[in-house]
Amino acid sequence: MAEPLLKLENVTAGYGDAVVLHNVSLELPENGSLALLGRNGVGKSTLLLTIMGYTQMRSGRVLWRGQDVSKVPPHKRATMGFGWVAQEREIFPSLTVEENLTVAARPGPWDLAAVFKMFPRLNERRRNMGNQLSGGEQQMLATARALMTNPALLLLDEPCEGLAPVIVDELIAAMKLLLDDKRIAIILVEQHTEIALELTADAIVLERGTVAHAAPAPVLAKDTATLERLVGLRVAATV
Ligand SMILES: Nc1ncnc2c1ncn2[C@@H]1O[C@H](COP(=O)(O)OP(=O)(O)O)[C@@H](O)[C@H]1O
Ligand SMILES: [Mg+2]
């Protein structure tokens, strides 16, 4: 059997003395998609940070195509094909949209033309400075910038958070294109549970830093009892 793209084995990790994640295991195949759900503060962002190598791991292993990368620093993981969009977006305010994109570029199918096709709004704003963008445009730019590194894995941390419904629709359409394309694996942290489960193949739910539930996304989407218990039901139709 082929090695999964990403595998976490009993990962316990956190910040300094504070252990946030306990014995987290998961697997993601090449071009797979995983929704990462759970209430506020359960460790979703910490899990993405741990995959990137930004936290302190106490025990367990992170494997990339079968290779143990637990001790590989974040910048090195980025060159190996890990792509991450921080919850805070972190675009460069004094660079233009186009400069924000090209500064991160690595060779591959995702170039300026490809990301502008996916996010036409960024093309219209290409000469604008990073600090002249709306929240939605910043999210698009942060996502497009990660794509410009041509990653094999894209980690998206609440991309729709705080955005107007019309922008949320645009972002969801872009994520759908990305996932249908099946050339990239995605882990999506999303408060809009129904949307996340519609987009992805698999799902895990965290509770207090551990994996409380794992299921195929379409199965979990119908499991209202589990969703109510671990996530709290949110009505996606209103977004
Ligand atoms: N830099 C940090 N240092 C110490 N604790 C942190 C830090 N960032 C987050 N935490 C703690 O880790 C826990 C999980 O946070 P987080 O991963 O952001 O949760 P989520 O993304 O699910 O809302 C919380 O208790 C939070 O206070
Ligand atoms: Mg978070």
CSV table of C-alpha atoms and ligand atoms in Angstrom, one decimal:
chain,number,residue,atom,x,y,z
A,1,MET,CA,0.0,0.0,0.0
A,2,ALA,CA,1.2,3.5,-0.8
A,3,GLU,CA,2.4,5.6,2.1
A,4,PRO,CA,0.0,8.3,3.2
A,5,LEU,CA,1.1,11.8,2.4
A,6,LEU,CA,0.8,12.8,6.1
A,7,LYS,CA,0.5,10.6,9.2
A,8,LEU,CA,0.5,11.7,12.8
A,9,GLU,CA,1.2,8.9,15.4
A,10,ASN,CA,0.2,9.6,19.0
A,11,VAL,CA,1.3,13.2,18.9
A,12,THR,CA,1.4,15.0,22.2
A,13,ALA,CA,2.4,18.6,21.8
A,14,GLY,CA,1.9,22.2,23.0
A,15,TYR,CA,3.6,25.4,23.9
A,16,GLY,CA,6.4,25.3,26.4
A,17,ASP,CA,5.1,23.6,29.6
A,18,ALA,CA,1.5,23.7,28.3
A,19,VAL,CA,0.5,20.5,26.7
A,20,VAL,CA,-2.5,21.1,24.4
A,21,LEU,CA,-2.7,18.0,22.2
A,22,HIS,CA,-2.8,14.5,23.6
A,23,ASN,CA,-2.1,11.4,21.6
A,24,VAL,CA,-3.4,12.7,18.3
A,25,SER,CA,-3.3,10.3,15.4
A,26,LEU,CA,-4.5,10.9,11.9
A,27,GLU,CA,-3.7,9.9,8.3
A,28,LEU,CA,-4.2,11.8,5.1
A,29,PRO,CA,-3.6,10.3,1.6
A,30,GLU,CA,-2.2,12.2,-1.3
A,31,ASN,CA,-4.9,14.5,-2.6
A,32,GLY,CA,-7.1,13.7,0.4
A,33,SER,CA,-9.2,16.1,2.3
A,34,LEU,CA,-9.9,16.3,6.0
A,35,ALA,CA,-12.3,18.5,8.0
A,36,LEU,CA,-10.9,19.3,11.4
A,37,LEU,CA,-13.8,20.2,13.7
A,38,GLY,CA,-14.4,21.1,17.3
A,39,ARG,CA,-15.4,23.9,19.6
A,40,ASN,CA,-13.3,26.9,20.3
A,41,GLY,CA,-10.1,26.2,22.2
A,42,VAL,CA,-10.0,22.4,21.7
A,43,GLY,CA,-6.6,22.6,19.8
A,44,LYS,CA,-7.5,22.9,16.1
A,45,SER,CA,-5.0,25.7,15.3
A,46,THR,CA,-2.4,24.0,17.6
A,47,LEU,CA,-2.8,20.8,15.5
A,48,LEU,CA,-2.1,22.7,12.3
A,49,LEU,CA,0.8,24.5,13.9
A,50,THR,CA,2.1,21.1,15.1
A,51,ILE,CA,1.9,19.7,11.6
A,52,MET,CA,4.0,22.7,10.4
A,53,GLY,CA,6.5,22.2,13.2
A,54,TYR,CA,5.8,25.4,15.2
A,55,THR,CA,4.9,23.8,18.6
A,56,GLN,CA,6.9,21.6,21.0
A,57,MET,CA,6.3,17.9,20.5
A,58,ARG,CA,6.5,15.9,23.7
A,59,SER,CA,6.0,12.5,22.1
A,60,GLY,CA,4.7,10.8,18.9
A,61,ARG,CA,5.8,11.3,15.3
A,62,VAL,CA,4.8,13.3,12.2
A,63,LEU,CA,5.5,11.3,9.0
A,64,TRP,CA,5.6,12.8,5.5
A,65,ARG,CA,5.4,10.2,2.8
A,66,GLY,CA,6.7,7.7,5.3
A,67,GLN,CA,9.6,10.0,6.5
A,68,ASP,CA,9.8,11.1,10.1
A,69,VAL,CA,9.8,14.9,10.0
A,70,SER,CA,9.1,15.4,13.7
A,71,LYS,CA,12.4,17.3,14.1
A,72,VAL,CA,12.4,19.1,10.7
A,73,PRO,CA,12.0,22.9,11.2
A,74,PRO,CA,9.0,24.8,9.7
A,75,HIS,CA,10.8,26.5,6.9
A,76,LYS,CA,12.2,23.2,5.8
A,77,ARG,CA,8.7,21.6,5.9
A,78,ALA,CA,7.5,24.4,3.7
A,79,THR,CA,10.1,23.6,1.0
A,80,MET,CA,9.0,19.9,1.3
A,81,GLY,CA,5.4,20.7,0.3
A,82,PHE,CA,3.7,21.7,3.5
A,83,GLY,CA,1.5,24.8,2.9
A,84,TRP,CA,-0.2,26.7,5.7
A,85,VAL,CA,-2.6,29.6,5.9
A,86,ALA,CA,-2.5,31.1,9.4
A,87,GLN,CA,-5.8,32.0,11.2
A,88,GLU,CA,-4.4,35.6,11.3
A,89,ARG,CA,-3.7,35.6,7.5
A,90,GLU,CA,-0.4,37.4,7.9
A,91,ILE,CA,-0.1,39.2,4.6
A,92,PHE,CA,2.6,41.7,4.0
A,93,PRO,CA,0.9,45.2,4.3
A,94,SER,CA,3.5,47.2,2.4
A,95,LEU,CA,3.8,44.9,-0.6
A,96,THR,CA,1.3,44.8,-3.4
A,97,VAL,CA,-1.0,41.9,-4.0
A,98,GLU,CA,1.2,40.7,-6.8
A,99,GLU,CA,4.4,41.1,-4.7
A,100,ASN,CA,2.8,39.2,-1.8
A,101,LEU,CA,2.2,36.3,-4.3
A,102,THR,CA,5.5,36.3,-6.1
A,103,VAL,CA,7.6,36.5,-2.9
A,104,ALA,CA,6.4,33.0,-2.0
A,105,ALA,CA,6.5,31.4,-5.4
A,106,ARG,CA,8.0,28.1,-6.1
A,107,PRO,CA,7.9,26.3,-9.5
A,108,GLY,CA,4.8,24.2,-10.3
A,109,PRO,CA,1.3,24.5,-11.7
A,110,TRP,CA,0.3,27.2,-9.3
A,111,ASP,CA,1.6,30.5,-10.8
A,112,LEU,CA,0.2,34.0,-11.0
A,113,ALA,CA,-2.1,33.2,-13.9
A,114,ALA,CA,-3.5,30.1,-12.1
A,115,VAL,CA,-4.2,31.8,-8.8
A,116,PHE,CA,-5.7,34.9,-10.5
A,117,LYS,CA,-8.0,32.5,-12.4
A,118,MET,CA,-9.1,31.0,-9.1
A,119,PHE,CA,-9.4,34.4,-7.4
A,120,PRO,CA,-10.4,37.0,-10.1
A,121,ARG,CA,-10.8,39.6,-7.4
A,122,LEU,CA,-7.1,39.4,-6.6
A,123,ASN,CA,-6.3,40.0,-10.3
A,124,GLU,CA,-8.4,43.2,-10.1
A,125,ARG,CA,-6.5,44.2,-7.0
A,126,ARG,CA,-3.0,43.2,-8.1
A,127,ARG,CA,-1.5,46.6,-7.8
A,128,ASN,CA,-3.2,47.4,-4.4
A,129,MET,CA,-1.1,47.2,-1.2
A,130,GLY,CA,-1.7,44.5,1.2
A,131,ASN,CA,-3.1,46.9,3.8
A,132,GLN,CA,-5.7,48.2,1.3
A,133,LEU,CA,-7.6,44.9,1.1
A,134,SER,CA,-10.8,43.8,2.8
A,135,GLY,CA,-10.8,40.9,5.1
A,136,GLY,CA,-12.1,38.6,2.4
A,137,GLU,CA,-9.5,39.7,-0.1
A,138,GLN,CA,-6.8,39.2,2.6
A,139,GLN,CA,-8.0,35.6,3.0
A,140,MET,CA,-8.0,35.0,-0.7
A,141,LEU,CA,-4.5,36.5,-0.9
A,142,ALA,CA,-3.2,34.4,2.0
A,143,THR,CA,-4.7,31.3,0.4
A,144,ALA,CA,-3.3,32.2,-3.1
A,145,ARG,CA,0.1,32.9,-1.6
A,146,ALA,CA,0.2,29.4,0.0
A,147,LEU,CA,-0.8,27.9,-3.4
A,148,MET,CA,2.1,29.8,-5.0
A,149,THR,CA,4.5,27.6,-3.0
A,150,ASN,CA,2.9,24.7,-4.9
A,151,PRO,CA,2.4,22.6,-1.8
A,152,ALA,CA,1.2,19.0,-1.7
A,153,LEU,CA,-0.7,19.8,1.5
A,154,LEU,CA,-2.7,22.9,2.3
A,155,LEU,CA,-3.7,23.7,5.9
A,156,LEU,CA,-6.5,26.2,6.1
A,157,ASP,CA,-7.4,27.6,9.5
A,158,GLU,CA,-11.0,29.0,9.5
A,159,PRO,CA,-10.7,30.8,6.2
A,160,CYS,CA,-14.3,32.1,6.4
A,161,GLU,CA,-14.0,33.6,9.9
A,162,GLY,CA,-15.4,37.1,10.2
A,163,LEU,CA,-16.2,37.4,6.5
A,164,ALA,CA,-19.3,38.7,4.7
A,165,PRO,CA,-21.6,36.0,3.3
A,166,VAL,CA,-20.9,37.0,-0.3
A,167,ILE,CA,-17.1,36.6,0.2
A,168,VAL,CA,-17.7,33.3,2.1
A,169,ASP,CA,-19.5,32.0,-1.0
A,170,GLU,CA,-16.6,33.0,-3.2
A,171,LEU,CA,-14.1,31.3,-0.9
A,172,ILE,CA,-16.2,28.1,-0.7
A,173,ALA,CA,-16.4,28.0,-4.5
A,174,ALA,CA,-12.6,28.3,-4.7
A,175,MET,CA,-12.1,25.6,-2.1
A,176,LYS,CA,-14.5,23.4,-4.0
A,177,LEU,CA,-12.5,23.9,-7.2
A,178,LEU,CA,-9.3,23.0,-5.3
A,179,LEU,CA,-10.8,19.9,-3.9
A,180,ASP,CA,-12.4,18.7,-7.1
A,181,ASP,CA,-9.1,19.3,-8.8
A,182,LYS,CA,-7.6,16.5,-6.6
A,183,ARG,CA,-4.0,17.7,-7.1
A,184,ILE,CA,-3.6,18.8,-3.5
A,185,ALA,CA,-4.4,17.5,0.0
A,186,ILE,CA,-6.3,19.8,2.3
A,187,ILE,CA,-7.0,20.0,6.0
A,188,LEU,CA,-9.7,22.4,6.6
A,189,VAL,CA,-10.6,23.9,10.0
A,190,GLU,CA,-14.0,25.5,9.7
A,191,GLN,CA,-16.7,26.7,12.1
A,192,HIS,CA,-19.3,26.2,9.4
A,193,THR,CA,-19.5,22.5,10.0
A,194,GLU,CA,-22.0,21.6,7.3
A,195,ILE,CA,-19.9,23.4,4.7
A,196,ALA,CA,-16.7,21.7,5.8
A,197,LEU,CA,-18.3,18.3,5.7
A,198,GLU,CA,-19.7,18.9,2.3
A,199,LEU,CA,-16.3,19.8,0.9
A,200,THR,CA,-14.2,17.1,2.5
A,201,ALA,CA,-13.9,13.3,2.3
A,202,ASP,CA,-13.0,12.6,6.0
A,203,ALA,CA,-13.5,14.4,9.3
A,204,ILE,CA,-12.1,14.3,12.8
A,205,VAL,CA,-13.5,16.1,15.8
A,206,LEU,CA,-11.2,17.3,18.6
A,207,GLU,CA,-12.2,17.7,22.2
A,208,ARG,CA,-9.8,19.0,24.8
A,209,GLY,CA,-6.8,18.2,22.6
A,210,THR,CA,-7.7,14.6,21.7
A,211,VAL,CA,-9.5,13.0,18.7
A,212,ALA,CA,-13.0,12.4,20.1
A,213,HIS,CA,-14.5,11.2,16.8
A,214,ALA,CA,-13.3,10.2,13.3
A,215,ALA,CA,-15.6,9.4,10.4
A,216,PRO,CA,-16.0,9.8,6.7
A,217,ALA,CA,-17.4,13.4,6.2
A,218,PRO,CA,-20.7,12.3,4.6
A,219,VAL,CA,-21.3,10.0,7.5
A,220,LEU,CA,-20.6,12.6,10.2
A,221,ALA,CA,-22.8,15.1,8.3
A,222,LYS,CA,-25.8,12.9,9.0
A,223,ASP,CA,-24.7,12.1,12.6
A,224,THR,CA,-26.5,15.0,14.3
A,225,ALA,CA,-26.2,13.5,17.8
A,226,THR,CA,-22.4,13.5,17.6
A,227,LEU,CA,-22.3,16.9,16.0
A,228,GLU,CA,-24.5,18.3,18.7
A,229,ARG,CA,-22.4,16.7,21.4
A,230,LEU,CA,-19.0,17.7,20.1
A,231,VAL,CA,-19.4,20.7,17.9
A,232,GLY,CA,-22.7,22.3,18.7
A,233,LEU,CA,-25.0,22.5,15.7
A,234,ARG,CA,-24.6,25.4,13.4
A,235,VAL,CA,-27.0,26.2,10.7
A,236,ALA,CA,-24.9,26.6,7.5
A,237,ALA,CA,-27.9,27.7,5.4
A,238,THR,CA,-27.8,31.1,7.0
A,239,VAL,CA,-24.2,31.9,5.8
B,1,LIG,N1,0.9,30.4,22.0
B,1,LIG,C1,0.2,29.8,22.9
B,1,LIG,N2,0.8,29.6,24.1
B,1,LIG,C2,0.1,28.9,25.1
B,1,LIG,N3,-1.1,28.3,24.9
B,1,LIG,C3,-1.7,28.5,23.8
B,1,LIG,C4,-1.1,29.2,22.7
B,1,LIG,N4,-2.0,29.2,21.6
B,1,LIG,C5,-3.1,28.6,22.1
B,1,LIG,N5,-2.9,28.1,23.3
B,1,LIG,C6,-3.9,27.4,24.1
B,1,LIG,O1,-4.1,26.1,23.4
B,1,LIG,C7,-5.4,25.7,23.5
B,1,LIG,C8,-6.0,25.4,22.1
B,1,LIG,O2,-6.0,26.6,21.4
B,1,LIG,P1,-6.2,26.6,19.8
B,1,LIG,O3,-5.3,25.5,19.2
B,1,LIG,O4,-6.0,28.0,19.3
B,1,LIG,O5,-7.7,26.1,19.7
B,1,LIG,P2,-8.8,26.2,18.5
B,1,LIG,O6,-8.0,26.6,17.3
B,1,LIG,O7,-9.4,24.9,18.5
B,1,LIG,O8,-9.7,27.3,18.9
B,1,LIG,C9,-6.2,26.8,24.2
B,1,LIG,O9,-6.3,26.5,25.6
B,1,LIG,C10,-5.3,28.0,24.1
B,1,LIG,O10,-5.4,28.9,25.2
B,2,MG,MG,-8.1,28.2,16.0
